[in-house]
Coordinates of C-alpha atoms and ligand atoms in Angstrom, one line a residue:
M1 CA 19.2 8.5 -2.8
T2 CA 16.0 7.7 -4.7
P3 CA 14.6 10.4 -7.0
P4 CA 11.5 12.2 -5.8
L5 CA 8.3 10.2 -6.5
L6 CA 5.3 12.1 -7.8
I7 CA 2.0 10.1 -8.0
G8 CA -1.2 11.4 -9.5
N9 CA -4.4 10.2 -7.8
W10 CA -7.1 10.6 -10.3
K11 CA -9.8 9.3 -8.0
S12 CA -13.2 8.7 -9.8
N13 CA -12.5 11.1 -12.6
T14 CA -11.9 11.0 -16.4
S15 CA -13.6 9.5 -19.4
Y16 CA -11.4 7.1 -21.4
T17 CA -10.6 9.8 -23.9
E18 CA -9.6 12.2 -21.1
A19 CA -7.5 9.5 -19.6
V20 CA -5.6 8.9 -22.8
S21 CA -4.8 12.6 -23.3
L22 CA -3.7 12.9 -19.6
V23 CA -1.3 10.0 -19.8
D24 CA 0.1 11.3 -23.1
A25 CA 0.7 14.7 -21.6
S26 CA 2.2 13.3 -18.4
L27 CA 4.4 10.9 -20.4
E28 CA 5.9 13.9 -22.3
A29 CA 6.8 15.6 -19.0
V30 CA 8.2 12.4 -17.6
I31 CA 10.4 11.8 -20.7
A32 CA 11.7 15.3 -20.4
A33 CA 12.5 14.6 -16.7
D34 CA 15.0 12.0 -17.9
G35 CA 14.9 9.7 -14.8
K36 CA 15.5 12.5 -12.3
V37 CA 11.9 12.2 -11.0
W38 CA 9.8 9.0 -10.7
V39 CA 6.2 9.5 -11.8
G40 CA 3.1 7.4 -11.5
V41 CA -0.6 7.9 -12.2
T42 CA -3.6 6.0 -11.0
P43 CA -6.4 6.0 -13.5
P44 CA -9.8 4.4 -12.7
F45 CA -9.9 0.5 -13.0
P46 CA -11.6 0.3 -16.4
W47 CA -8.8 2.2 -18.2
L48 CA -5.9 0.5 -16.6
M49 CA -5.2 -2.4 -19.1
A50 CA -5.5 -0.2 -22.2
L51 CA -3.3 2.5 -20.7
R52 CA -0.7 0.0 -19.7
E53 CA -0.6 -1.3 -23.2
R54 CA -0.4 2.2 -24.6
L55 CA 2.5 3.1 -22.3
G56 CA 4.4 -0.1 -22.0
Q57 CA 6.4 -0.7 -18.8
G58 CA 8.8 2.2 -19.0
H59 CA 8.9 5.8 -17.8
L60 CA 5.4 6.5 -16.5
W61 CA 4.1 4.0 -13.9
I62 CA 0.5 3.0 -13.8
G63 CA -1.0 2.3 -10.5
A64 CA -4.4 1.4 -9.0
Q65 CA -6.3 3.5 -6.5
N66 CA -7.4 0.5 -4.4
C67 CA -7.7 -3.3 -4.4
S68 CA -9.6 -5.9 -2.6
A69 CA -8.6 -7.1 0.9
T70 CA -9.5 -10.6 -0.3
E71 CA -8.1 -13.1 -2.8
M72 CA -10.2 -14.2 -5.8
G73 CA -13.6 -15.7 -5.0
A74 CA -17.2 -14.9 -4.4
Y75 CA -16.8 -11.2 -3.6
T76 CA -19.1 -9.4 -6.0
G77 CA -17.6 -6.2 -7.4
E78 CA -14.1 -6.5 -5.9
V79 CA -10.9 -6.2 -7.9
T80 CA -8.1 -8.3 -6.5
A81 CA -4.4 -7.5 -6.5
S82 CA -3.8 -10.6 -8.6
M83 CA -6.1 -9.2 -11.3
L84 CA -4.2 -5.9 -11.1
K85 CA -0.8 -7.5 -11.4
D86 CA -0.7 -7.5 -15.2
C87 CA -1.7 -3.8 -15.5
V88 CA -0.2 -1.9 -12.6
T89 CA 3.1 -1.4 -10.8
F90 CA 1.7 -0.1 -7.5
V91 CA -1.6 0.2 -5.6
I92 CA -2.7 3.0 -3.3
V93 CA -3.9 1.5 0.0
G94 CA -5.8 3.1 2.9
H95 CA -6.6 6.4 1.3
S96 CA -8.6 8.6 3.7
E97 CA -11.6 8.6 1.3
R98 CA -11.6 4.8 1.5
R99 CA -11.4 4.9 5.3
A100 CA -14.1 7.6 5.7
Y101 CA -16.6 6.6 3.0
Y102 CA -16.2 2.8 2.8
G103 CA -15.4 2.0 6.4
E104 CA -11.9 0.7 5.8
T105 CA -10.4 -0.1 9.1
D106 CA -6.7 -0.6 9.9
D107 CA -7.2 -4.3 9.7
V108 CA -8.6 -4.0 6.2
V109 CA -5.7 -1.7 5.2
R110 CA -3.2 -4.3 6.5
A111 CA -4.9 -7.1 4.6
K112 CA -4.7 -5.0 1.4
V113 CA -1.0 -4.3 2.0
T114 CA -0.5 -8.1 2.3
R115 CA -2.4 -8.8 -1.0
V116 CA -0.4 -6.2 -2.8
L117 CA 2.9 -7.6 -1.6
E118 CA 1.8 -11.2 -2.5
Q119 CA 1.6 -10.0 -6.1
D120 CA 5.0 -8.3 -6.1
L121 CA 3.4 -4.9 -6.5
H122 CA 4.3 -1.8 -4.6
A123 CA 2.0 -0.4 -1.9
V124 CA 1.4 3.3 -1.4
L125 CA 0.1 3.4 2.1
C126 CA -1.8 6.5 3.1
V127 CA -2.0 7.8 6.7
G128 CA -3.1 11.1 8.1
E129 CA -5.2 12.8 10.8
V130 CA -8.4 14.7 10.6
L131 CA -8.6 18.3 11.7
E132 CA -10.1 17.6 15.2
Q133 CA -7.2 15.2 15.9
R134 CA -4.6 17.8 14.8
Q135 CA -6.3 20.5 16.9
A136 CA -6.3 18.2 19.9
G137 CA -2.6 17.6 19.5
D138 CA -3.1 13.9 18.5
A139 CA -1.8 14.0 15.0
E140 CA 1.4 12.1 15.6
H141 CA -0.4 9.5 17.7
V142 CA -3.0 8.9 15.0
V143 CA -0.4 8.6 12.3
K144 CA 1.8 6.3 14.3
T145 CA -1.2 4.0 15.2
Q146 CA -2.3 3.8 11.5
L147 CA 1.2 3.1 10.4
L148 CA 2.0 0.4 12.9
A149 CA -1.4 -1.3 12.4
A150 CA -1.0 -1.4 8.6
L151 CA 2.6 -2.6 8.8
E152 CA 2.1 -5.4 11.4
G153 CA 3.9 -8.4 10.1
Y154 CA 5.4 -6.5 7.1
P155 CA 8.4 -8.4 5.8
E156 CA 11.7 -6.6 6.2
D157 CA 13.0 -7.8 2.8
K158 CA 10.1 -6.0 1.0
L159 CA 10.8 -2.5 2.3
Y160 CA 11.7 -1.3 -1.2
R161 CA 8.1 -2.1 -2.2
L162 CA 6.6 0.4 0.3
V163 CA 5.8 4.1 0.0
V164 CA 4.1 5.9 2.8
A165 CA 2.0 8.9 1.9
Y166 CA 1.3 11.4 4.8
E167 CA -2.0 12.9 3.8
P168 CA -3.6 15.1 6.5
V169 CA -7.3 14.7 5.8
W170 CA -8.0 18.4 6.4
A171 CA -5.7 19.3 3.5
I172 CA -7.2 16.9 0.9
G173 CA -9.2 18.6 -1.8
T174 CA -9.6 21.7 0.3
G175 CA -7.0 23.9 -1.4
V176 CA -5.4 24.4 2.1
A177 CA -2.1 22.4 2.0
A178 CA -0.1 21.8 5.1
T179 CA 2.8 24.2 5.4
A180 CA 6.1 22.8 4.2
E181 CA 7.2 22.9 7.8
D182 CA 4.3 20.9 9.1
A183 CA 4.7 18.4 6.2
E184 CA 8.4 18.1 7.0
D185 CA 7.8 17.6 10.7
M186 CA 5.3 14.8 10.2
C187 CA 7.3 13.1 7.5
A188 CA 10.4 13.2 9.8
F189 CA 8.2 11.8 12.5
I190 CA 7.1 9.0 10.2
R191 CA 10.7 8.3 9.3
G192 CA 11.5 7.9 13.0
V193 CA 8.6 5.5 13.4
L194 CA 9.7 3.4 10.4
N195 CA 13.3 3.4 11.7
D196 CA 12.1 2.2 15.1
R197 CA 10.0 -0.5 13.4
F198 CA 12.5 -1.7 10.8
G199 CA 15.9 -0.5 11.7
D200 CA 17.1 1.1 8.5
S201 CA 14.0 2.3 6.6
S202 CA 15.9 4.3 3.9
D203 CA 14.3 2.1 1.1
I204 CA 10.9 3.5 2.0
I205 CA 9.9 6.7 0.2
I206 CA 7.7 9.1 2.3
Q207 CA 5.4 11.4 0.4
Y208 CA 3.3 14.3 1.3
G209 CA -0.3 14.7 -0.1
G210 CA -3.1 17.2 0.4
S211 CA -3.6 20.2 -2.0
A212 CA -0.1 19.8 -3.4
N213 CA 0.0 21.9 -6.6
E214 CA 2.3 23.6 -9.0
K215 CA 2.7 26.6 -6.7
N216 CA 3.7 24.7 -3.5
A217 CA 5.5 21.7 -5.0
A218 CA 9.0 23.1 -4.9
E219 CA 8.8 24.3 -1.3
L220 CA 7.4 20.9 -0.1
L221 CA 9.9 18.8 -2.1
A222 CA 12.8 20.9 -0.8
K223 CA 12.2 19.6 2.7
P224 CA 14.6 16.8 3.5
N225 CA 12.1 14.2 4.7
V226 CA 9.5 14.9 1.9
G227 CA 10.5 12.3 -0.7
G228 CA 7.6 12.9 -3.1
L229 CA 4.0 14.0 -3.5
L230 CA 0.7 12.3 -3.8
I231 CA -1.4 14.7 -6.0
G232 CA -5.1 14.7 -6.5
G233 CA -6.7 17.7 -8.2
A234 CA -3.6 19.1 -9.7
S235 CA -2.8 15.7 -11.4
L236 CA -5.9 16.1 -13.5
K237 CA -4.5 19.3 -15.0
P238 CA -1.8 18.4 -17.5
D239 CA 0.0 21.8 -17.2
A240 CA 0.0 21.8 -13.4
F241 CA 1.2 18.2 -13.2
A242 CA 3.9 18.8 -15.7
A243 CA 5.0 21.9 -13.8
M244 CA 5.3 19.8 -10.6
I245 CA 7.4 17.3 -12.4
Q246 CA 9.6 20.1 -13.7
A247 CA 9.8 21.6 -10.2
A248 CA 11.1 18.3 -8.9
V249 CA 13.6 18.1 -11.7
S250 CA 14.9 21.6 -10.9
L251 CA 15.4 20.6 -7.3
S252 CA 17.3 17.5 -8.2
L253 CA 19.8 19.7 -10.1
I254 CA 20.7 21.9 -7.1
Ligands
LIG1 P1 -5.7 16.7 -3.4 O1 -5.8 15.1 -3.2 O2 -4.3 16.9 -4.0 O3 -6.8 17.0 -4.4 O4 -5.8 17.4 -2.2 C1 -4.8 14.4 -2.7 C2 -5.2 13.0 -2.4 O5 -6.3 12.7 -2.0 O6 -4.4 12.0 -2.6

């Protein structure tokens, strides 16, 4: 079994100085975890190369929060996966903030997954329903549709390069996380969809994200289908992030 995977999604936060102290603090916690937990952080684009050089390729993985759906070319302002290849290990794709604020459709998300794989990077694919969809009983349908659309044509020999993050939109940045039971139910559902799609999907890690913090991490991670956490706000607080890494380590010792 793979260790739990904790990823910090820093979003559009941090000065360079803050970014350096955050990675240094996270690295300390990761080294103490001694391989029992896998940990990544996703600083803003401008800091990536310098942080990668600071950290080297070991212990703490550096990822990007987004990439272009296109290859290199006349696309002003876009950052391609090929440019990211030298500074990151993984790329978050299809985060709900990208879908909601920048109009990313399932087709765009699928193109981004393809670009990420072309560069031999790992894709952290985010899926999740909004509150109205959950209240209407449509959550599973929405998540399944997003998943299958993003994974159309996904090569079966690259499953180890895929992480799926279940992030109910109503839980992101709200302080109201899904209950551990709800997170488990949806992660189990996602596992079923992936098994139907690929046969054996055990190489794919499934994370929960949405107001995960140092208080609820252990309960969420204790669920059998929750293989990790995608962490926004709490990943910007060194003590909280370190406590979550420590919680994951403690569970791995049980
Ligand atoms: P949050 O964000 O932990 O601040 O809710 C999670 C995310 O957006 O990935």
